[in-house]
Amino acid sequence: MKIRPAVAPPAAEDTGPARPPAEPPSDEQPTDEQPTDERPTDGRRRWRPNPEWTLAILGSLLLAVVLTWPTMRHPATTIPGDLGDPTLQAWQVAWSGHALLSDPANLWNSNTFYPERYTYAYSDTLLGYAPFGMLGSGFEAAVIRYNVLYVLLHALAFLGAYALARQLGANRWGGAVAGIAWAYAPWRLAHSGHLNILSSGGIALALAMLARGHGWSLRHGYRPERRRPGWAVAGWLVAAWQVTLGFGIGLPLVYFLLAAVLVAAGCYGWSWWRKRERPPFGRRLLVADLAGGAVFGTVTLLLGLVYLRVVDLNPQAVRSLDWTKMFSPPLIGFVTAPGDSWLWGERHAAAREQLSWPPEMALLPGMTLIGLAAAGLFVSAFPVRHRVALGLGVAGTVLLGLGVTLGGDGDPGYLTLSNLLPGWDALRTPGRMMHWTSLLLAVLAAGLVTALAESWRRPAAARVSRAAAALVLLVPLALVTLEGVNRTPHPTVPTPPAAMRTAPEPMLVLPAGGVGDLNYMLWSTDGFPRITNGLGGFEPVTQAQTRVAVATFPDAGSVAYLRGIGVRSVVAVPSRAAGTPWEGIENRPVDGLGITREDVDGTLVYRL
């Protein structure tokens, strides 16, 4: 009888996903390997959905609907937060989809702020949501689209933090606690009207993918056999997408990844020099990093050039460091919840009175999360050195988040970065570093929960039933969920007057200026006529001139000015004019001005 010699299995490096184990990974032994395919005896690979991630995705969606309720109760007529920035951002998403479908070359030259150019970049653009903007058209579609995105971004934040915690070595309980604690942290409720600030799920998801691609976790360190170049590329692409949602949140990610690359390269070189042999890395992974990093860098650079062009055209767009000083929170802000928190809102009312700007200074990441993370420094599934690093990260991001409150001038600190790092001076709100603070806290909490879950499954703890352990683990999960319950207002969105559909463009809508201009921008999603109205991070010179020139409209001077800049019609809404220079505009004569006036359901249309 011939004995067939044993054949060594192929090297794990860059050979694709490993074969699944006989049993799925359990909570007792968390793993960052989540196989999703199996190879049958005929040699063909068949994809099979992974039960854990199927449940995680479905659970994230259900949880998002529940914890953002009543957003999906009346998605066509109401909007979360207020009638200011949400209406602007609903327009932004709609415009990007419309422009890319109809005239991509003029994406940055939007239909607002006529006759200015590069007007789409007057604030964070949310360009990454452009595919959603291609679905449907018109005002109602824009409102529904915004509400759906509002729910989905919460689901993505949970999923991203869950994936990151699992990749770093937490079990499913720990991942769930981290996901909910980060996605529904109380401080986020202060930004219910800021889609660009809430859209940070790509940060955690990109980090999870990059860590998986490089075979790295907090629990096990670097394991070359776990490298997956495809995941590395995906991580870079998700990071690039995150940057397209706005530099306010994306720029810190850019610098974090740059620092991570430099540190990793330094550690690689040090290990090579110390051991006199090159550590395993892999050519395919190197190519994946170079390709993915090139895409990430290109996207960042191109978007940066657009914003630099805006500054060239509008020097007043440059924000001084006085803005940073104004929005720097005191230390008490880090344990103060915003008013929209169901659990803490009323209880922290007195503390909020000590904050000069509560929307940017009420930064509570969650009392439960703080307690879990503090305990996670001492009891955790992660090695001590990594816990120390996470703790230092929390302390460092808190110090940066204090802005000028730290040491009285923020230097060294947040202002140091503003002076040294390109673009950082435009990040006027130090408190938004809470994205990183709360993410680090969530990872620490995940390590604690994982350690507790595993300790109850060891032989020495056999007397603790599985059901009893699950009930105990439900406590932190329930508490972080409870702290995420909102009482966010959902006002009804004013509908556009029918007159805007018939008035010739370019048009001016009166009364002009203030939050009303944001409503007009949303109204313009019905056909996207060019309008002089708009509100962004700064005021262009021509808009200020227009507002002054038309304060007495209709008269000879204002009509001549509007004709001079190419405006063909004025739409006036008398019901919104109280307390403005245009109060009583319906009683002003138009005789001898060479224009016509028409009343369309209470809205006045002046044709010039």
Coordinates of C-alpha atoms in Angstrom, one line a residue:
M1 CA 0.0 0.0 0.0
K2 CA 1.4 3.4 -1.0
I3 CA 1.2 6.1 1.6
R4 CA 0.5 9.5 0.0
P5 CA 2.9 12.1 1.4
A6 CA 1.4 15.0 3.3
V7 CA 1.2 18.2 1.4
A8 CA 1.8 21.4 3.3
P9 CA -1.1 23.8 3.0
P10 CA -0.6 26.9 0.9
A11 CA 0.7 30.0 2.6
A12 CA -2.0 32.2 4.1
E13 CA -0.6 35.4 2.7
D14 CA -2.7 37.0 0.1
T15 CA -4.5 33.9 -0.9
G16 CA -8.0 35.1 -0.3
P17 CA -10.4 34.3 2.5
A18 CA -9.6 31.3 4.7
R19 CA -11.8 28.3 4.8
P20 CA -14.5 28.6 7.5
P21 CA -14.1 26.6 10.7
A22 CA -16.4 23.7 11.4
E23 CA -18.3 25.9 13.9
P24 CA -18.9 29.7 13.7
P25 CA -16.8 31.8 16.0
S26 CA -18.2 32.0 19.5
D27 CA -18.3 34.8 22.1
E28 CA -15.9 32.7 24.2
Q29 CA -13.2 33.1 21.6
P30 CA -13.7 36.3 19.6
T31 CA -12.1 36.4 16.3
D32 CA -11.7 39.1 13.7
E33 CA -12.0 36.4 11.0
Q34 CA -15.6 36.3 9.8
P35 CA -15.7 33.9 6.8
T36 CA -18.5 34.4 4.4
D37 CA -17.9 31.7 1.8
E38 CA -17.3 28.0 1.7
R39 CA -15.7 25.9 -0.9
P40 CA -17.6 22.7 -1.8
T41 CA -16.1 19.5 -3.0
D42 CA -16.4 20.5 -6.6
G43 CA -13.8 23.3 -6.1
R44 CA -16.2 26.2 -6.9
R45 CA -16.5 28.9 -4.3
R46 CA -20.0 29.8 -3.2
W47 CA -20.8 32.9 -1.2
R48 CA -22.9 32.4 1.9
P49 CA -24.1 35.3 4.1
N50 CA -22.6 35.4 7.5
P51 CA -25.3 35.2 10.1
E52 CA -23.6 37.6 12.5
W53 CA -23.2 40.3 10.0
T54 CA -26.7 39.8 8.5
L55 CA -28.1 40.2 12.0
A56 CA -25.8 43.2 12.7
I57 CA -27.0 45.0 9.5
L58 CA -30.7 44.3 10.1
G59 CA -30.4 45.2 13.8
S60 CA -28.6 48.4 13.0
L61 CA -31.4 49.5 10.7
L62 CA -34.2 48.6 13.1
L63 CA -32.3 50.3 16.0
A64 CA -31.8 53.4 13.8
V65 CA -35.5 53.7 13.1
V66 CA -36.5 53.3 16.7
L67 CA -33.9 55.6 18.2
T68 CA -34.4 58.4 15.7
W69 CA -38.2 58.1 15.9
P70 CA -40.3 60.0 14.9
T71 CA -38.2 60.8 11.9
M72 CA -39.9 58.2 9.7
R73 CA -43.3 59.0 11.0
H74 CA -43.9 61.8 8.5
P75 CA -40.8 61.7 6.3
A76 CA -42.4 63.8 3.5
T77 CA -43.5 66.7 5.6
T78 CA -41.3 67.0 8.7
I79 CA -37.5 67.2 9.3
P80 CA -35.4 66.5 12.4
G81 CA -33.9 69.4 14.3
D82 CA -35.0 72.7 13.0
L83 CA -35.8 74.5 9.7
G84 CA -32.3 75.9 9.3
D85 CA -29.4 73.7 8.4
P86 CA -31.5 70.6 7.7
T87 CA -33.2 72.4 4.8
L88 CA -29.8 73.6 3.5
Q89 CA -28.4 70.0 3.6
A90 CA -31.5 68.5 2.0
W91 CA -30.8 70.9 -0.9
Q92 CA -27.1 70.0 -0.9
V93 CA -27.9 66.3 -1.4
A94 CA -30.5 67.0 -4.0
W95 CA -28.2 69.4 -6.0
S96 CA -25.3 67.0 -6.1
G97 CA -27.4 64.3 -7.6
H98 CA -29.1 66.6 -10.0
A99 CA -25.8 68.2 -11.2
L100 CA -24.0 64.9 -11.7
L101 CA -26.9 63.6 -13.8
S102 CA -27.5 66.7 -15.8
D103 CA -24.3 68.8 -16.0
P104 CA -21.3 67.4 -14.1
A105 CA -19.0 70.1 -15.3
N106 CA -21.0 72.7 -13.3
L107 CA -21.3 70.7 -10.1
W108 CA -19.6 73.4 -8.0
N109 CA -21.5 76.2 -9.7
S110 CA -24.9 75.6 -8.0
N111 CA -28.2 77.3 -8.7
T112 CA -27.9 79.4 -5.5
F113 CA -26.0 82.7 -4.7
Y114 CA -26.4 83.8 -8.3
P115 CA -24.3 85.2 -10.0
E116 CA -21.4 83.8 -7.8
R117 CA -19.3 80.7 -8.8
Y118 CA -18.2 77.7 -6.8
T119 CA -21.2 78.2 -4.6
Y120 CA -21.7 74.5 -3.8
A121 CA -18.5 74.7 -1.7
Y122 CA -19.7 77.5 0.5
S123 CA -20.0 74.9 3.3
D124 CA -19.5 71.2 3.8
T125 CA -21.0 69.7 0.7
L126 CA -22.1 66.2 1.6
L127 CA -21.0 65.3 -1.9
G128 CA -20.6 61.6 -0.8
Y129 CA -24.4 61.4 -0.7
A130 CA -24.8 62.3 -4.3
P131 CA -26.0 58.8 -5.3
F132 CA -29.0 59.3 -3.0
G133 CA -29.6 62.7 -4.7
M134 CA -30.1 60.9 -8.0
L135 CA -33.1 59.1 -6.6
G136 CA -36.3 61.1 -7.2
S137 CA -36.7 64.8 -8.0
G138 CA -38.5 67.8 -6.6
F139 CA -39.1 69.2 -3.1
E140 CA -40.9 66.3 -1.5
A141 CA -38.3 63.8 -2.7
A142 CA -35.6 66.1 -1.2
V143 CA -37.3 66.0 2.2
I144 CA -37.9 62.3 2.2
R145 CA -34.3 61.7 1.0
Y146 CA -33.0 63.7 3.9
N147 CA -35.0 61.8 6.5
V148 CA -33.9 58.5 5.1
L149 CA -30.3 59.5 5.2
Y150 CA -30.7 60.8 8.7
V151 CA -31.8 57.3 9.8
L152 CA -29.2 55.5 7.7
L153 CA -26.3 57.5 9.0
H154 CA -27.1 56.3 12.5
A155 CA -27.3 52.8 11.3
L156 CA -23.9 53.1 9.6
A157 CA -22.4 54.6 12.8
F158 CA -23.5 51.7 14.8
L159 CA -22.3 49.2 12.2
G160 CA -18.9 50.9 11.9
A161 CA -18.3 50.9 15.6
Y162 CA -19.5 47.4 16.0
A163 CA -17.2 46.2 13.2
L164 CA -14.2 48.1 14.7
A165 CA -14.7 46.7 18.1
R166 CA -15.1 43.1 16.7
Q167 CA -11.9 43.5 14.6
L168 CA -10.0 44.8 17.6
G169 CA -10.9 41.7 19.5
A170 CA -14.2 42.3 21.3
N171 CA -17.0 39.8 21.3
R172 CA -20.5 40.4 20.1
W173 CA -21.7 41.8 23.4
G174 CA -18.8 44.2 23.5
G175 CA -19.3 45.2 19.8
A176 CA -23.0 45.9 20.4
V177 CA -22.2 48.1 23.5
A178 CA -19.6 50.0 21.5
G179 CA -21.9 50.4 18.5
I180 CA -24.8 51.9 20.4
A181 CA -22.7 54.0 22.8
W182 CA -20.9 55.7 19.8
A183 CA -23.8 56.0 17.4
Y184 CA -26.3 57.3 19.9
A185 CA -24.1 59.2 22.4
P186 CA -26.0 62.0 24.0
W187 CA -23.7 64.7 22.6
R188 CA -24.8 63.8 19.1
L189 CA -28.4 65.0 19.9
A190 CA -27.1 68.6 19.9
H191 CA -26.3 68.1 16.2
S192 CA -29.7 66.7 15.1
G193 CA -29.7 69.5 12.5
H194 CA -26.2 68.9 11.3
L195 CA -26.1 66.0 8.9
N196 CA -22.5 66.7 8.1
I197 CA -21.5 66.3 11.8
L198 CA -23.6 63.2 12.4
S199 CA -22.2 61.5 9.3
S200 CA -19.1 59.9 10.9
G201 CA -19.9 56.2 10.5
G202 CA -17.3 56.0 7.7
I203 CA -14.6 56.8 10.2
A204 CA -15.1 53.7 12.3
L205 CA -15.9 51.5 9.3
A206 CA -12.7 52.6 7.5
L207 CA -10.6 51.9 10.5
A208 CA -12.1 48.5 10.9
M209 CA -11.5 47.6 7.3
L210 CA -7.9 48.9 7.4
A211 CA -7.2 47.0 10.6
R212 CA -8.6 43.8 9.1
G213 CA -6.7 44.3 5.8
H214 CA -3.5 44.5 7.7
G215 CA -4.2 41.6 10.1
W216 CA -4.0 43.8 13.2
S217 CA -6.1 43.9 16.3
L218 CA -5.7 45.3 19.8
R219 CA -6.1 41.8 21.3
H220 CA -3.7 39.9 19.2
G221 CA -1.4 42.5 17.6
Y222 CA -0.1 42.0 14.1
R223 CA -0.8 38.6 12.6
P224 CA 0.6 38.3 9.1
E225 CA -1.5 35.3 8.2
R226 CA -4.6 37.5 8.7
R227 CA -3.7 40.0 6.0
R228 CA -6.4 40.7 3.4
P229 CA -5.3 43.3 0.7
G230 CA -8.9 43.6 -0.5
W231 CA -10.1 44.9 2.9
A232 CA -7.2 47.4 3.0
V233 CA -8.3 48.9 -0.3
A234 CA -11.9 49.0 0.9
G235 CA -10.8 50.8 4.0
W236 CA -9.0 53.5 2.0
L237 CA -12.0 53.9 -0.3
V238 CA -14.4 54.3 2.7
A239 CA -12.1 56.8 4.2
A240 CA -12.1 58.8 0.9
W241 CA -15.9 58.7 0.9
Q242 CA -16.0 60.0 4.5
V243 CA -13.8 63.0 3.4
T244 CA -16.3 63.8 0.6
L245 CA -19.0 64.3 3.3
G246 CA -17.1 67.3 4.6
F247 CA -13.7 68.5 5.9
G248 CA -15.2 69.4 9.3
I249 CA -15.1 65.7 10.3
G250 CA -13.0 64.4 7.5
L251 CA -9.8 66.4 8.0
P252 CA -9.0 64.9 11.5
L253 CA -9.3 61.5 9.8
V254 CA -6.9 62.6 7.1
Y255 CA -4.3 63.5 9.7
F256 CA -4.9 60.5 11.8
L257 CA -4.4 58.1 8.9
L258 CA -1.3 60.0 7.9
A259 CA 0.1 59.7 11.4
A260 CA -0.8 56.0 11.5
V261 CA 1.1 55.4 8.3
L262 CA 4.2 57.2 9.6
V263 CA 4.0 55.3 12.9
A264 CA 3.5 52.0 11.2
A265 CA 6.4 52.6 8.8
G266 CA 8.6 53.6 11.8
C267 CA 7.7 50.5 13.7
Y268 CA 8.4 48.4 10.6
G269 CA 11.8 49.9 10.1
W270 CA 12.7 49.6 13.8
S271 CA 11.7 45.9 13.8
W272 CA 13.7 45.3 10.6
W273 CA 16.8 47.1 12.1
R274 CA 16.5 45.3 15.5
K275 CA 16.0 41.8 14.2
R276 CA 18.1 42.2 11.1
E277 CA 15.4 40.7 9.0
R278 CA 12.4 42.2 7.1
P279 CA 9.1 41.7 8.9
P280 CA 6.4 40.0 6.7
F281 CA 4.2 42.4 4.9
G282 CA 3.5 41.2 1.4
R283 CA 3.7 42.7 -2.0
R284 CA 0.0 42.6 -2.7
L285 CA -0.8 44.4 0.6
L286 CA 1.8 47.1 -0.3
V287 CA 0.2 47.5 -3.7
A288 CA -3.2 47.7 -2.1
D289 CA -2.0 50.4 0.3
L290 CA -0.4 52.4 -2.4
A291 CA -3.4 52.2 -4.7
G292 CA -6.0 52.9 -1.9
G293 CA -3.8 55.6 -0.4
A294 CA -3.4 57.2 -3.8
V295 CA -7.2 57.4 -4.2
F296 CA -7.7 58.7 -0.7
G297 CA -5.0 61.4 -1.2
T298 CA -6.3 62.4 -4.6
V299 CA -9.9 62.8 -3.4
T300 CA -8.6 64.9 -0.4
L301 CA -6.4 67.0 -2.6
L302 CA -9.0 67.7 -5.2
L303 CA -11.6 68.7 -2.7
G304 CA -9.1 70.9 -0.9
L305 CA -8.3 72.7 -4.1
V306 CA -12.0 73.5 -4.6
Y307 CA -12.1 75.1 -1.1
L308 CA -8.9 77.0 -1.8
R309 CA -10.5 78.4 -4.9
V310 CA -13.5 79.5 -2.9
V311 CA -11.2 81.4 -0.6
D312 CA -9.3 83.0 -3.5
L313 CA -12.6 84.3 -4.8
N314 CA -13.9 85.3 -1.3
P315 CA -11.1 86.3 1.0
Q316 CA -13.7 87.0 3.7
A317 CA -14.3 83.2 3.9
V318 CA -11.1 82.8 5.9
R319 CA -12.1 82.3 9.6
S320 CA -9.8 83.8 12.2
L321 CA -8.8 81.8 15.4
D322 CA -11.3 84.0 17.3
W323 CA -14.0 81.6 16.1
T324 CA -12.1 78.7 17.8
K325 CA -11.8 80.7 21.0
M326 CA -15.5 81.5 21.0
F327 CA -16.5 77.8 20.6
S328 CA -14.0 76.3 23.0
P329 CA -16.0 74.5 25.7
P330 CA -15.2 74.4 29.4
L331 CA -14.4 71.1 31.1
I332 CA -18.0 70.9 32.5
G333 CA -19.2 70.6 29.0
F334 CA -17.8 67.0 28.7
V335 CA -20.3 65.8 31.4
T336 CA -23.2 68.0 30.2
A337 CA -26.0 66.7 27.9
P338 CA -27.8 68.7 25.3
G339 CA -31.4 69.6 25.8
D340 CA -32.7 67.1 23.3
S341 CA -31.5 64.2 25.5
W342 CA -34.6 62.4 27.0
L343 CA -32.8 61.1 30.0
W344 CA -30.4 64.0 30.8
G345 CA -31.8 67.0 29.0
E346 CA -33.9 68.5 31.9
R347 CA -31.5 67.2 34.6
H348 CA -28.6 69.1 33.0
A349 CA -30.4 72.4 32.3
A350 CA -28.5 74.2 35.1
A351 CA -25.2 73.0 33.8
R352 CA -26.0 74.1 30.2
E353 CA -26.6 77.7 31.5
Q354 CA -22.9 77.8 32.3
L355 CA -22.1 77.2 28.6
S356 CA -21.9 80.1 26.3
W357 CA -22.8 78.0 23.2
P358 CA -24.6 74.8 24.3
P359 CA -25.0 73.3 20.8
E360 CA -21.2 73.0 20.5
M361 CA -20.3 72.6 24.2
A362 CA -22.8 70.1 25.6
L363 CA -20.5 67.1 25.0
L364 CA -21.6 64.3 27.2
P365 CA -20.5 61.0 25.6
G366 CA -22.7 59.1 28.1
M367 CA -22.5 58.5 31.8
T368 CA -22.7 54.8 31.3
L369 CA -20.0 54.9 28.6
I370 CA -17.6 56.9 30.9
G371 CA -18.1 54.4 33.7
L372 CA -17.6 51.4 31.5
A373 CA -14.5 52.9 29.9
A374 CA -13.0 53.8 33.2
A375 CA -13.5 50.2 34.4
G376 CA -12.1 49.0 31.1
L377 CA -8.8 50.5 31.9
F378 CA -8.4 47.9 34.7
V379 CA -10.4 44.9 33.5
S380 CA -10.4 44.2 29.8
A381 CA -9.8 41.6 27.1
F382 CA -7.2 43.9 25.7
P383 CA -3.5 43.9 26.8
V384 CA -2.5 46.4 29.4
R385 CA -0.3 48.4 27.0
H386 CA -3.1 48.8 24.6
R387 CA -5.5 49.9 27.3
V388 CA -2.9 52.5 28.4
A389 CA -2.7 53.7 24.8
L390 CA -6.5 54.0 24.6
G391 CA -6.6 55.9 27.9
L392 CA -3.9 58.3 26.6
G393 CA -5.9 58.8 23.4
V394 CA -9.0 59.7 25.4
A395 CA -7.0 62.2 27.5
G396 CA -5.4 63.7 24.4
T397 CA -8.6 64.2 22.5
V398 CA -10.3 65.7 25.5
L399 CA -7.4 68.2 25.9
L400 CA -7.7 69.1 22.2
G401 CA -11.5 69.4 22.5
L402 CA -11.0 72.0 25.2
G403 CA -9.6 74.4 22.6
V404 CA -8.3 77.6 24.1
T405 CA -9.7 76.6 27.5
L406 CA -6.6 74.4 27.9
G407 CA -4.0 76.5 29.5
G408 CA -5.8 79.7 28.7
D409 CA -4.7 80.0 25.1
G410 CA -4.8 76.4 23.6
D411 CA -1.1 76.5 22.7
P412 CA 0.3 73.9 23.0
G413 CA -3.0 72.2 22.1
Y414 CA -5.7 72.8 19.6
L415 CA -4.4 76.2 18.4
T416 CA -1.0 74.6 17.9
L417 CA -2.6 72.3 15.3
S418 CA -4.3 75.3 13.8
N419 CA -1.0 77.0 13.3
L420 CA 0.9 73.9 12.0
L421 CA -1.5 71.7 10.0
P422 CA -3.0 73.0 6.7
G423 CA -6.7 73.4 6.9
W424 CA -7.0 72.8 10.6
D425 CA -7.6 76.5 11.3
A426 CA -10.9 76.2 9.5
L427 CA -12.1 73.7 12.1
R428 CA -13.5 76.3 14.4
T429 CA -15.3 73.9 16.9
P430 CA -12.8 72.0 19.1
G431 CA -15.7 70.1 20.8
R432 CA -16.2 68.0 17.7
M433 CA -13.1 66.1 18.7
M434 CA -15.7 64.2 20.7
H435 CA -16.1 61.9 17.7
W436 CA -12.7 60.5 18.6
T437 CA -13.0 60.7 22.3
S438 CA -16.3 58.8 22.4
L439 CA -15.0 56.2 19.9
L440 CA -12.0 55.5 22.1
L441 CA -14.3 55.3 25.1
A442 CA -16.5 52.8 23.2
V443 CA -13.5 50.6 22.5
L444 CA -12.5 50.6 26.1
A445 CA -16.0 49.7 27.1
A446 CA -16.1 46.9 24.6
G447 CA -12.9 45.4 26.1
L448 CA -14.5 45.4 29.6
V449 CA -17.8 43.8 28.4
T450 CA -15.9 41.2 26.5
A451 CA -13.8 40.3 29.5
L452 CA -16.8 40.0 31.7
A453 CA -18.6 37.8 29.2
E454 CA -15.7 35.4 28.9
S455 CA -15.0 35.2 32.6
W456 CA -18.5 33.8 33.1
R457 CA -17.9 31.1 30.5
R458 CA -14.8 29.6 32.1
P459 CA -14.9 26.3 34.0
A460 CA -14.4 28.2 37.3
A461 CA -17.6 30.1 36.7
A462 CA -19.7 27.2 35.6
R463 CA -22.2 27.8 38.3
V464 CA -23.2 31.0 36.6
S465 CA -25.9 30.0 34.1
R466 CA -25.8 31.3 30.5
A467 CA -29.1 33.0 30.9
A468 CA -28.0 34.8 34.1
A469 CA -24.8 36.0 32.4
A470 CA -26.8 37.3 29.4
L471 CA -29.2 39.2 31.8
V472 CA -26.2 40.8 33.5
L473 CA -24.7 41.7 30.1
L474 CA -28.0 43.3 29.0
V475 CA -27.6 45.9 31.7
P476 CA -24.8 48.0 30.1
L477 CA -26.5 47.5 26.7
A478 CA -29.8 48.8 28.0
L479 CA -28.2 51.7 29.8
V480 CA -26.3 53.0 26.7
T481 CA -29.4 52.6 24.7
L482 CA -31.5 54.5 27.3
E483 CA -29.0 57.4 27.1
G484 CA -29.5 57.6 23.4
V485 CA -33.3 58.2 23.5
N486 CA -34.1 61.5 22.0
R487 CA -36.7 64.2 22.2
T488 CA -35.6 66.0 19.0
P489 CA -38.2 68.3 17.5
H490 CA -39.5 67.5 14.1
P491 CA -41.0 70.7 12.6
T492 CA -43.1 70.7 9.5
V493 CA -41.2 71.9 6.5
P494 CA -42.8 74.9 4.7
T495 CA -43.7 74.0 1.1
P496 CA -42.6 76.1 -1.9
P497 CA -45.1 78.5 -3.4
A498 CA -46.4 77.6 -6.8
A499 CA -45.2 80.9 -8.1
M500 CA -41.6 79.7 -8.0
R501 CA -42.4 77.2 -10.7
T502 CA -43.6 79.8 -13.1
A503 CA -41.3 82.8 -12.5
P504 CA -38.5 83.3 -15.0
E505 CA -35.0 82.6 -13.7
P506 CA -32.6 84.0 -12.4
M507 CA -34.9 85.1 -9.6
L508 CA -34.7 86.8 -6.2
V509 CA -36.9 85.6 -3.4
L510 CA -38.1 88.1 -0.8
P511 CA -37.7 88.6 2.1
A512 CA -34.0 87.9 1.6
G513 CA -31.4 87.0 4.2
G514 CA -31.2 84.9 7.3
V515 CA -32.6 81.4 7.8
G516 CA -35.3 82.1 5.3
D517 CA -32.7 81.8 2.5
L518 CA -32.0 78.2 3.6
N519 CA -35.7 77.4 3.1
Y520 CA -35.6 79.0 -0.4
M521 CA -32.6 76.8 -1.3
L522 CA -34.7 73.8 -0.5
W523 CA -37.7 75.2 -2.4
S524 CA -35.5 75.5 -5.4
T525 CA -35.2 71.7 -5.7
D526 CA -38.3 72.0 -7.8
G527 CA -36.5 72.4 -11.1
F528 CA -33.4 74.1 -9.6
P529 CA -34.0 77.6 -11.0
R530 CA -31.1 80.0 -10.4
I531 CA -31.7 82.2 -7.4
T532 CA -29.7 85.0 -5.8
N533 CA -30.6 83.7 -2.3
G534 CA -28.4 81.4 -0.2
L535 CA -26.8 81.1 3.2
G536 CA -23.4 79.5 3.8
G537 CA -20.3 79.7 6.0
F538 CA -19.7 83.3 4.9
E539 CA -21.5 86.0 2.9
P540 CA -20.2 86.8 -0.6
V541 CA -19.8 90.4 -1.5
T542 CA -22.4 90.5 -4.3
Q543 CA -25.1 89.0 -1.9
A544 CA -24.5 91.7 0.6
Q545 CA -24.7 94.4 -2.1
T546 CA -27.9 92.9 -3.4
R547 CA -29.6 92.8 0.0
V548 CA -28.8 96.5 0.4
A549 CA -29.8 97.5 -3.1
V550 CA -33.2 95.8 -3.0
A551 CA -34.3 96.9 0.5
T552 CA -36.7 99.4 -1.1
F553 CA -37.9 97.1 -3.9
P554 CA -39.9 97.8 -6.0
D555 CA -38.4 101.1 -7.0
A556 CA -36.4 102.5 -9.9
G557 CA -33.0 101.9 -8.2
S558 CA -33.6 98.3 -7.1
V559 CA -35.1 97.4 -10.5
A560 CA -32.1 98.8 -12.4
Y561 CA -29.7 97.0 -10.1
L562 CA -31.4 93.6 -10.5
R563 CA -31.6 94.0 -14.2
G564 CA -27.9 94.9 -14.2
I565 CA -26.9 91.6 -12.6
G566 CA -29.2 89.6 -14.8
V567 CA -32.2 88.9 -12.5
R568 CA -35.4 88.4 -14.5
S569 CA -38.0 88.1 -11.7
V570 CA -38.7 88.7 -8.0
V571 CA -40.8 86.3 -6.0
A572 CA -42.1 88.0 -2.8
V573 CA -43.9 86.1 0.0
P574 CA -45.7 88.8 2.1
S575 CA -46.6 86.3 4.8
R576 CA -42.9 85.9 5.7
A577 CA -42.1 89.6 5.4
A578 CA -43.1 90.9 8.9
G579 CA -40.3 92.7 10.6
T580 CA -38.2 93.0 7.5
P581 CA -37.6 95.8 5.0
W582 CA -40.2 94.2 2.8
E583 CA -43.1 94.3 5.2
G584 CA -46.1 95.6 3.3
I585 CA -44.5 95.0 -0.1
E586 CA -47.9 94.1 -1.5
N587 CA -49.0 97.8 -1.1
R588 CA -46.0 99.3 -2.9
P589 CA -46.8 100.6 -6.3
V590 CA -45.1 99.4 -9.5
D591 CA -46.4 102.1 -11.9
G592 CA -43.8 103.6 -14.2
L593 CA -41.1 101.0 -13.3
G594 CA -41.5 99.0 -16.5
I595 CA -42.3 95.7 -14.6
T596 CA -45.4 93.6 -14.1
R597 CA -46.8 92.1 -10.9
E598 CA -49.0 89.0 -10.5
D599 CA -50.6 87.6 -7.4
V600 CA -50.3 83.8 -7.4
D601 CA -52.1 82.3 -4.4
G602 CA -50.9 85.1 -2.1
T603 CA -47.3 85.1 -3.5
L604 CA -46.3 88.1 -5.7
V605 CA -44.3 87.6 -8.9
Y606 CA -42.6 90.6 -10.4
R607 CA -41.3 90.2 -13.9
L608 CA -38.5 92.6 -14.7

